[in-house]
PDB file of C-alpha atoms and ligand atoms in Angstrom:
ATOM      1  CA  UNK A   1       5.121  71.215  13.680  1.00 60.00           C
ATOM      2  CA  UNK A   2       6.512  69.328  10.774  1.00 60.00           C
ATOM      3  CA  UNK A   3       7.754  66.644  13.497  1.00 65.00           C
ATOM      4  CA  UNK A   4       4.169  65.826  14.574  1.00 65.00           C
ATOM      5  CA  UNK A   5       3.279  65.113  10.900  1.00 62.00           C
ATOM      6  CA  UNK A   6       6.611  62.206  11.180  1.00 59.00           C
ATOM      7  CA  UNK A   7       5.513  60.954  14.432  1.00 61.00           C
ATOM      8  CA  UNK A   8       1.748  60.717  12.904  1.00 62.00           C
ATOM      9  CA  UNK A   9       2.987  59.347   9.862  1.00 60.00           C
ATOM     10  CA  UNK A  10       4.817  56.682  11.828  1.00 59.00           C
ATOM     11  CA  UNK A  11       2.332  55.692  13.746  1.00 61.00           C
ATOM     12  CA  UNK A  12      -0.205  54.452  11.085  1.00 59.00           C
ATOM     13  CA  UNK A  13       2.789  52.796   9.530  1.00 59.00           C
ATOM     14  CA  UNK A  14       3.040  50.524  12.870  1.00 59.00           C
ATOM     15  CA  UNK A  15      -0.385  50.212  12.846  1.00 57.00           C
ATOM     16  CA  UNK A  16      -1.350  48.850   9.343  1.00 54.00           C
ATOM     17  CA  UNK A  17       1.656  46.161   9.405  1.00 54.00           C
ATOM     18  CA  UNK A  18      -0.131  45.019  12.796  1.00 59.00           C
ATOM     19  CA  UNK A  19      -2.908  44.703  11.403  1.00 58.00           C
ATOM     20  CA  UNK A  20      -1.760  43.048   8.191  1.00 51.00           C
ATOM     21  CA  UNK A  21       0.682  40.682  10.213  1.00 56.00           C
ATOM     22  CA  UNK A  22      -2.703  39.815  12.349  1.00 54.00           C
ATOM     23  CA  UNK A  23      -4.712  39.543   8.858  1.00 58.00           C
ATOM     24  CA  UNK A  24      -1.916  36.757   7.400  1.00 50.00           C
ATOM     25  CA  UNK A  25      -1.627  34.959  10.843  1.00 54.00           C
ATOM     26  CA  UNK A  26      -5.751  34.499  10.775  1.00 55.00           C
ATOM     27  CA  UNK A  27      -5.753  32.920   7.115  1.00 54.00           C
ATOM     28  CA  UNK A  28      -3.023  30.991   7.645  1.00 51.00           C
ATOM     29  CA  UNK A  29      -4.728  29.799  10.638  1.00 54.00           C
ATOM     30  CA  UNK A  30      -7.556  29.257   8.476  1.00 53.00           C
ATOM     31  CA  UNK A  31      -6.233  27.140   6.048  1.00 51.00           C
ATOM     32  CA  UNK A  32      -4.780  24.728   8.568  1.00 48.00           C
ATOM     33  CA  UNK A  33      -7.700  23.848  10.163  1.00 50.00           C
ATOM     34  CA  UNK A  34      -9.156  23.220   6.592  1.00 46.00           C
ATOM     35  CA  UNK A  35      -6.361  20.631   5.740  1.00 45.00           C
ATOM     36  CA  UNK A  36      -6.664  19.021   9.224  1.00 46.00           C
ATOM     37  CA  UNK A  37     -10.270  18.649   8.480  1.00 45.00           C
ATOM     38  CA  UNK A  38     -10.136  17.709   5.386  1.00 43.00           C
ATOM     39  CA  UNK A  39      -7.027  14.617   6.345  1.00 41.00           C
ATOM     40  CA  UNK A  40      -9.829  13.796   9.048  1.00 42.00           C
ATOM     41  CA  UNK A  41     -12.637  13.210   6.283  1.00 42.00           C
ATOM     42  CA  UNK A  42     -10.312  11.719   3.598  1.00 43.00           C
ATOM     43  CA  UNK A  43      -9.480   8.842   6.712  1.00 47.00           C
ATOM     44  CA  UNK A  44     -12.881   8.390   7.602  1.00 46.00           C
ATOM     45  CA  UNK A  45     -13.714   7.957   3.496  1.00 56.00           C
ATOM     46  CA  UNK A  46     -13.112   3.874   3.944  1.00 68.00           C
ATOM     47  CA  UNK A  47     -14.291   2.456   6.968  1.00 79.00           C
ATOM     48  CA  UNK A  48     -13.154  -0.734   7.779  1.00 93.00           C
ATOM     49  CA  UNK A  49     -15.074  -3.866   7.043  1.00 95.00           C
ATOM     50  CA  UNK A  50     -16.261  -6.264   9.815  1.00 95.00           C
ATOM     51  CA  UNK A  51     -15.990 -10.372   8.989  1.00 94.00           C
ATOM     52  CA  UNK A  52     -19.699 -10.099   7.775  1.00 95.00           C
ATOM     53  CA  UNK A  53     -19.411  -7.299   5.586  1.00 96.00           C
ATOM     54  CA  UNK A  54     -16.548  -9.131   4.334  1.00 96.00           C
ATOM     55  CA  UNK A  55     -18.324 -12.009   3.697  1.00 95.00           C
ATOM     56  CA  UNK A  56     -20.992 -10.418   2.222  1.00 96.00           C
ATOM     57  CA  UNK A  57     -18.273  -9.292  -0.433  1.00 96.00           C
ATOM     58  CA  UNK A  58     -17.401 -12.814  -0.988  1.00 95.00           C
ATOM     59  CA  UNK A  59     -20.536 -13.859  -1.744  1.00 95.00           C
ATOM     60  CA  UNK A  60     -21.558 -10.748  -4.361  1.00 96.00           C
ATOM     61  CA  UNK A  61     -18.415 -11.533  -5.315  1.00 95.00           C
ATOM     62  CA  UNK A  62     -19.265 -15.570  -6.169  1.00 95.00           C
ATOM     63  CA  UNK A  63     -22.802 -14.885  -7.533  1.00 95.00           C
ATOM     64  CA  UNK A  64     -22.365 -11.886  -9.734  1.00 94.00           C
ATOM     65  CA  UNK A  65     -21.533 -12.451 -13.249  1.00 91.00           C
ATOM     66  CA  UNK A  66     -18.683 -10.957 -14.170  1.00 87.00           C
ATOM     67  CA  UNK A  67     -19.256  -8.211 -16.786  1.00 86.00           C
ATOM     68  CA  UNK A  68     -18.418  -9.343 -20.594  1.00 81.00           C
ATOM     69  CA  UNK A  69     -15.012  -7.407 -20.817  1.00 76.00           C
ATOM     70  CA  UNK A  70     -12.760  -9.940 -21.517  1.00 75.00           C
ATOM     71  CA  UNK A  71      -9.250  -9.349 -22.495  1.00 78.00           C
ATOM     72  CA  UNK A  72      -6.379 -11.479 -22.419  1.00 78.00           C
ATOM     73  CA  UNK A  73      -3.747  -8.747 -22.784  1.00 75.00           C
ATOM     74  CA  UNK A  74      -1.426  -7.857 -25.828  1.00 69.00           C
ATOM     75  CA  UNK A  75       0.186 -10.469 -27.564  1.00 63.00           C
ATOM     76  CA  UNK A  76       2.936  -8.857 -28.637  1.00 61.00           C
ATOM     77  CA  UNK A  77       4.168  -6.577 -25.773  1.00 56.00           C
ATOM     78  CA  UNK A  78       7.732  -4.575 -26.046  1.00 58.00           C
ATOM     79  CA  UNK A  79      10.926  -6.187 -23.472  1.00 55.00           C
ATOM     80  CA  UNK A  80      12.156  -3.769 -21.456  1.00 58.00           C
ATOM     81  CA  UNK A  81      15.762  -4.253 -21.305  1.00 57.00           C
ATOM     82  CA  UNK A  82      17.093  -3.541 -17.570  1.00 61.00           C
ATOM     83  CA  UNK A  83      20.811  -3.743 -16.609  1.00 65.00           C
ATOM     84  CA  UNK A  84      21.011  -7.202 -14.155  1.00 70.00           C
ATOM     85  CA  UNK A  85      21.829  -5.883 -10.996  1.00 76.00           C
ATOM     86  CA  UNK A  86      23.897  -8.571  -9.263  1.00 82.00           C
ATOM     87  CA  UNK A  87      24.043  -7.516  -5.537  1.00 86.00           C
ATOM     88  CA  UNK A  88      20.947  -6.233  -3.831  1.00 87.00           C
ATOM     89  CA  UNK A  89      20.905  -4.130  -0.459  1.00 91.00           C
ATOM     90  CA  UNK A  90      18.182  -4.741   1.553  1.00 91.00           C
ATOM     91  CA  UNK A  91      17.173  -1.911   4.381  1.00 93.00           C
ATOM     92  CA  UNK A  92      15.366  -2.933   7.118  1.00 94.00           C
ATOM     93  CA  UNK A  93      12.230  -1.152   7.651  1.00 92.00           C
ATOM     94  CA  UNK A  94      11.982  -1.851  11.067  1.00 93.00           C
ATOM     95  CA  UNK A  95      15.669  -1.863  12.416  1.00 96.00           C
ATOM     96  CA  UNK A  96      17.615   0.007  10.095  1.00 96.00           C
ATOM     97  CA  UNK A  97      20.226  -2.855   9.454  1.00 95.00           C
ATOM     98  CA  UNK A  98      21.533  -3.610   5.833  1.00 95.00           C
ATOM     99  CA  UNK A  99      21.262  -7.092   4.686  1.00 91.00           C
ATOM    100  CA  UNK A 100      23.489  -7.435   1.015  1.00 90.00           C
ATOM    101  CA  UNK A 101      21.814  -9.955  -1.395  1.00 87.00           C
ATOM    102  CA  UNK A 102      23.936 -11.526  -4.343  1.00 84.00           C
ATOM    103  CA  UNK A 103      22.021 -12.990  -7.414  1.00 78.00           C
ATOM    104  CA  UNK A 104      24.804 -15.758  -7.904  1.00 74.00           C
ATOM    105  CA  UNK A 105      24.596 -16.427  -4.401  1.00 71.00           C
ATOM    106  CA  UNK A 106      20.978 -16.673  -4.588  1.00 68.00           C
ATOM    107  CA  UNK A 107      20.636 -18.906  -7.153  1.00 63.00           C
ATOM    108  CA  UNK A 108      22.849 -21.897  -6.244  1.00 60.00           C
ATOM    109  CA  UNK A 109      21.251 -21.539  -3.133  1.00 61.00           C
ATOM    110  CA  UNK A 110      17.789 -23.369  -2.862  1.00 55.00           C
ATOM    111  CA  UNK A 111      16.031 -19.846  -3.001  1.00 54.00           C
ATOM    112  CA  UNK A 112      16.543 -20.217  -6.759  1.00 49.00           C
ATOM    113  CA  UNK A 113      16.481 -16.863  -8.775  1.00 50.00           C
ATOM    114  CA  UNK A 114      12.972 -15.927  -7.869  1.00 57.00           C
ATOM    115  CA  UNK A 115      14.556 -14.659  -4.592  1.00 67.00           C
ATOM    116  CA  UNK A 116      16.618 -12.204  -5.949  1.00 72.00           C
ATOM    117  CA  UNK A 117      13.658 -10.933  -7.912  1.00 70.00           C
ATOM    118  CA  UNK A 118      10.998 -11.040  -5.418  1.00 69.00           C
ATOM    119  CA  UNK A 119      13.934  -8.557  -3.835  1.00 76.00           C
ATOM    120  CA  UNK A 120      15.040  -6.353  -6.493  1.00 73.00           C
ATOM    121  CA  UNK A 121      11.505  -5.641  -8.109  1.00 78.00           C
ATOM    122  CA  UNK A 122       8.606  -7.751  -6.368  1.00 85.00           C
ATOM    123  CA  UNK A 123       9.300  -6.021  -2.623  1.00 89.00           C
ATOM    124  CA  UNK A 124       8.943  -2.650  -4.091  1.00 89.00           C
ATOM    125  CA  UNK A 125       5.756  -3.158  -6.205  1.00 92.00           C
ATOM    126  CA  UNK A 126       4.474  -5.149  -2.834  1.00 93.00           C
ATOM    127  CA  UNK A 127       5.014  -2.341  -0.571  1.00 94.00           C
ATOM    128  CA  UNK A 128       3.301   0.025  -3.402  1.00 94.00           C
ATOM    129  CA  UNK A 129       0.463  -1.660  -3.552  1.00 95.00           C
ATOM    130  CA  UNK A 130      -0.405  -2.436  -0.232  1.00 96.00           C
ATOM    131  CA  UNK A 131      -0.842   1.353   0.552  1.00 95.00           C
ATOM    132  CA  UNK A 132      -3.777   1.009  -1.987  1.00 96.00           C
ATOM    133  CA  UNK A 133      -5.368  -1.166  -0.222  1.00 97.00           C
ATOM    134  CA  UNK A 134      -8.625   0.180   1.853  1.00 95.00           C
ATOM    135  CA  UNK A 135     -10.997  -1.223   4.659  1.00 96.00           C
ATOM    136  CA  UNK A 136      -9.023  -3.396   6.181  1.00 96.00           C
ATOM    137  CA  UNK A 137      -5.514  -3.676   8.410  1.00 95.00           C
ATOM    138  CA  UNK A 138      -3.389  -4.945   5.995  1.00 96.00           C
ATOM    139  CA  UNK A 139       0.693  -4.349   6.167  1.00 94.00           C
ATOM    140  CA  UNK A 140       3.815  -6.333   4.448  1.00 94.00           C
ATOM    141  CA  UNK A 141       5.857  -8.276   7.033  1.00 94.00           C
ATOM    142  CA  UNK A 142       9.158  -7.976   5.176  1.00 92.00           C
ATOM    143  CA  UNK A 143      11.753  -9.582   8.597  1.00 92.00           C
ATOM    144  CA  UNK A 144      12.651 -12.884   6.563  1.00 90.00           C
ATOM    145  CA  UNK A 145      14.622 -10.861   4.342  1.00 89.00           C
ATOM    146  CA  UNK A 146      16.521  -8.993   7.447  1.00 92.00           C
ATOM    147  CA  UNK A 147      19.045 -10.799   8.645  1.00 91.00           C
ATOM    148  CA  UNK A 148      19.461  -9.104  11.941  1.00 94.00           C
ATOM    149  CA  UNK A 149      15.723  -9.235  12.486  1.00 93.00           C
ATOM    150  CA  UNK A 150      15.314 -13.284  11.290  1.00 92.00           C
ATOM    151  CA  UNK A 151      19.285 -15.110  11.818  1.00 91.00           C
ATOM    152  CA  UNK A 152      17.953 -18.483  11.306  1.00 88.00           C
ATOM    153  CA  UNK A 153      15.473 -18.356   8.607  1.00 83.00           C
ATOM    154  CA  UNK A 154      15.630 -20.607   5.645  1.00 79.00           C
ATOM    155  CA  UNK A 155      12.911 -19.306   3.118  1.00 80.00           C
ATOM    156  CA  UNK A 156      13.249 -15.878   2.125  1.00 81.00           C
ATOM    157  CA  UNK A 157       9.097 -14.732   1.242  1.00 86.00           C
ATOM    158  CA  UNK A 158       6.995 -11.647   1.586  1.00 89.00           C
ATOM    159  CA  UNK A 159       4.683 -12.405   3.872  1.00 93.00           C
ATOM    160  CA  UNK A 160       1.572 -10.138   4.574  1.00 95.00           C
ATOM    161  CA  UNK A 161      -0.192  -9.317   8.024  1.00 95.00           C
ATOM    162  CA  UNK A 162      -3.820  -8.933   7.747  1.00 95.00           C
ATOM    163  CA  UNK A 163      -6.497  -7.754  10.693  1.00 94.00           C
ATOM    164  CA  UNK A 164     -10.271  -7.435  10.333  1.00 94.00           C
ATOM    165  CA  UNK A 165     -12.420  -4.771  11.982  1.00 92.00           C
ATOM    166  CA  UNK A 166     -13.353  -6.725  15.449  1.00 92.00           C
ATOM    167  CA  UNK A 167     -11.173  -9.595  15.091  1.00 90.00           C
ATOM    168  CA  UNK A 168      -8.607 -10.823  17.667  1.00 90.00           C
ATOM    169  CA  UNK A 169      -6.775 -12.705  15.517  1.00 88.00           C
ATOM    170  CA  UNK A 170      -4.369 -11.213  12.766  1.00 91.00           C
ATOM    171  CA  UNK A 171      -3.486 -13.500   9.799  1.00 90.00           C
ATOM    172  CA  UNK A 172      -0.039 -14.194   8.731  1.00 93.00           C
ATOM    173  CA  UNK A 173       0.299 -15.436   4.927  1.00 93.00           C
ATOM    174  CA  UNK A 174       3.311 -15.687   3.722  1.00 91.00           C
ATOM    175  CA  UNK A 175       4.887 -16.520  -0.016  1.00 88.00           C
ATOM    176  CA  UNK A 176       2.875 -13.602  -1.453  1.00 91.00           C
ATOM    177  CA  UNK A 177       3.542 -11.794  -3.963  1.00 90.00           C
ATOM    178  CA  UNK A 178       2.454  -8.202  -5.745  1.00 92.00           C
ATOM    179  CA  UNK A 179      -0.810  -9.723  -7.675  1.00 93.00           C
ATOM    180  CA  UNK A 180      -2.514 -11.118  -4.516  1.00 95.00           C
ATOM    181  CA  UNK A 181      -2.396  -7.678  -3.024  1.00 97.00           C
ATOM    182  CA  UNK A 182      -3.209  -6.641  -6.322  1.00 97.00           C
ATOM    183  CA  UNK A 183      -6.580  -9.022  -5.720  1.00 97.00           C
ATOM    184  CA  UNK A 184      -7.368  -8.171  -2.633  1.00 97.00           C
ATOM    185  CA  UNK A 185      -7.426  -4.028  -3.338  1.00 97.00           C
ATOM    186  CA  UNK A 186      -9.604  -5.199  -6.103  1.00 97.00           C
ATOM    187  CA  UNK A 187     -11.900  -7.319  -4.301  1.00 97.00           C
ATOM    188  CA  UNK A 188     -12.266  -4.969  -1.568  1.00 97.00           C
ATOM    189  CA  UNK A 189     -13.160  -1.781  -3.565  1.00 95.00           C
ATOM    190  CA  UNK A 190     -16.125  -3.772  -5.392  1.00 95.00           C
ATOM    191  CA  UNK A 191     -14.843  -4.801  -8.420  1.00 95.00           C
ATOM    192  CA  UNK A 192     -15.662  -7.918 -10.428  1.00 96.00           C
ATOM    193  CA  UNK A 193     -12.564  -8.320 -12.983  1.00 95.00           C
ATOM    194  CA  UNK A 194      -9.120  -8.445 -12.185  1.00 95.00           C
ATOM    195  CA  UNK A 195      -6.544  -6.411 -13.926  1.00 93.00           C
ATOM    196  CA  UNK A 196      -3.484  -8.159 -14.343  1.00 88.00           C
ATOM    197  CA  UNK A 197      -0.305  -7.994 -16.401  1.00 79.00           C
ATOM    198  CA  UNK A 198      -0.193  -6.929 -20.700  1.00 79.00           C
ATOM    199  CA  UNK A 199      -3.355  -4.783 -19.601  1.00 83.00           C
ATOM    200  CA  UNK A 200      -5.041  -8.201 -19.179  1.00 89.00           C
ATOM    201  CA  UNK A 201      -9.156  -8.408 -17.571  1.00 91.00           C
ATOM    202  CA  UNK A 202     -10.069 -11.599 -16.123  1.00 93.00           C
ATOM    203  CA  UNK A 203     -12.801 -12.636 -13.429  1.00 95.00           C
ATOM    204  CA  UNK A 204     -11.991 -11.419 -10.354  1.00 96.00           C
ATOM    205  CA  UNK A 205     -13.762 -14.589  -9.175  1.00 96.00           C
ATOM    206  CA  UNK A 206     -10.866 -16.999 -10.082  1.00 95.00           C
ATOM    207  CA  UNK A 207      -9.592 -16.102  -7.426  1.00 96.00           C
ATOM    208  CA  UNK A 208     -11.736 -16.099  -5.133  1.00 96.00           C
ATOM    209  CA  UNK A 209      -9.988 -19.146  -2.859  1.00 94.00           C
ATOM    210  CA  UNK A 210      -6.997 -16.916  -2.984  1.00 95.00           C
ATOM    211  CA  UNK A 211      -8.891 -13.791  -1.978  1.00 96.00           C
ATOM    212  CA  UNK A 212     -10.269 -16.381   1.032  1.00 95.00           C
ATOM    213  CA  UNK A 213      -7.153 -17.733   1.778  1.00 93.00           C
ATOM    214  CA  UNK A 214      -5.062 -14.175   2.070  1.00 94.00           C
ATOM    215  CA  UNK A 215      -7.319 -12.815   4.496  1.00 94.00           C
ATOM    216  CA  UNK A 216      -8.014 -15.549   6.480  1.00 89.00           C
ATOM    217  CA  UNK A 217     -11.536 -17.399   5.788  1.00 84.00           C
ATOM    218  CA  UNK A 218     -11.899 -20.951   5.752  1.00 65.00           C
ATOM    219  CA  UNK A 219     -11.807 -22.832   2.588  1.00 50.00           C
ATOM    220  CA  UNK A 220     -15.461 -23.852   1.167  1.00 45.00           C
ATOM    221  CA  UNK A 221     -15.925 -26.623  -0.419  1.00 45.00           C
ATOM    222  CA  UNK A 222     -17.579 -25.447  -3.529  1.00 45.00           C
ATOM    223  CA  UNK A 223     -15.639 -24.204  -6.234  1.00 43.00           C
ATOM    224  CA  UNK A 224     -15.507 -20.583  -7.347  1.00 41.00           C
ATOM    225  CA  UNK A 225     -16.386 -20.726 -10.620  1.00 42.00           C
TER     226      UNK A 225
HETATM  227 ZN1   ZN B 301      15.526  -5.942  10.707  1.00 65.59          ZN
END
């Protein structure tokens, strides 16, 4: 008899773990489809912006007054102190090849030192930034600093690729550097001052033939301001 009771016993052991391994499977299930939704929504948050509503930007952009924040940043503002790095190893996003950089090098060079920083600091801060940026097809076309990917090229600049919502044509700027991305995330989330550095606030309208220029719009002839 008392075997009937273990066989009994064993049983309902078998089946609760089935059912609790079928219970864990379902909510895990579950939560995956919520998090694959939810990526879905968060892409769709930002649509992209067509020339028109683009230029529609521009001009609320021109005609709005800027609100009466002013600030021209700290005067007095601490130096950080960083160790000068004097070789730089560039890593080619798109073929994997090392380029080394030398600041000495660099600077007798005609690239002058700006070079070496645009490398060491300015690439980084680029390629942060341009992730922020929202409604358009914007990415950082870095090959002038790879030499397998550009052998022959003479002027070493960040240049950025830009594509608007039913356009053919993708625009190529190049010498750019971290605060005209920084403009153009600005201008293209709606605001109307520009942050820049020493937690400065200045009208985002300055620079507005910049903000023309890096994505691609004709110059007007009337000024900005
Ligand atoms: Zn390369």
């Amino acid at each position: 008899m008392w075997y009937l009771i273990v066989i009994l016993v064993l049983l309902a052991g078998i089946f609760f773990t089935n059912k609790i391994h079928a219970q864990i499977k379902n909510e895990s299930e579950k939560e995956l489809k919520t998090k694959k939704k939810s990526s879905v929504e968060s892409d769709t948050l930002t649509p992209l912006y067509t020339k028109e509503q683009i230029e529609e930007k521009l001009d609320y952009l021109c005609k709005t007054p800027p609100p009466d924040e002013l600030s021209f940043g700290a005067m007095c503002y601490s130096v950080i102190v960083t160790a000068v790095q004097e070789k730089y190893t560039y890593v080619c996003p798109v073929c994997g090849e090392k380029t080394i950089y030398r600041r000495r090098k660099m600077e007798d060079d005609k690239w002058g030192g700006g070079s070496f920083w645009a490398l060491e600091s300015g690439l980084n801060a680029c390629r942060r930034e341009v992730e922020k940026v929202k409604g358009i097809n914007i990415r950082l076309d870095e090959s002038a600093f790879c030499k397998h990917c550009s052998p022959k090229i003479e002027k070493h600049e960040i240049c950025l690729l830009i594509n608007i919502q039913g356009e053919s044509d993708t625009t190529r700027v190049c010498d750019v550097d971290y605060e005209d991305i920084v403009i153009i995330q600005e201008f293209l989330s709606g605001q109307l001052m520009h942050k820049g550095g020493n937690d400065s606030k200045l009208p985002l309208v300055k620079n507005a033939d910049r903000i023309k220029q890096l994505l691609g719009f004709a110059f007007k002839e009337e000024k900005a301001e």
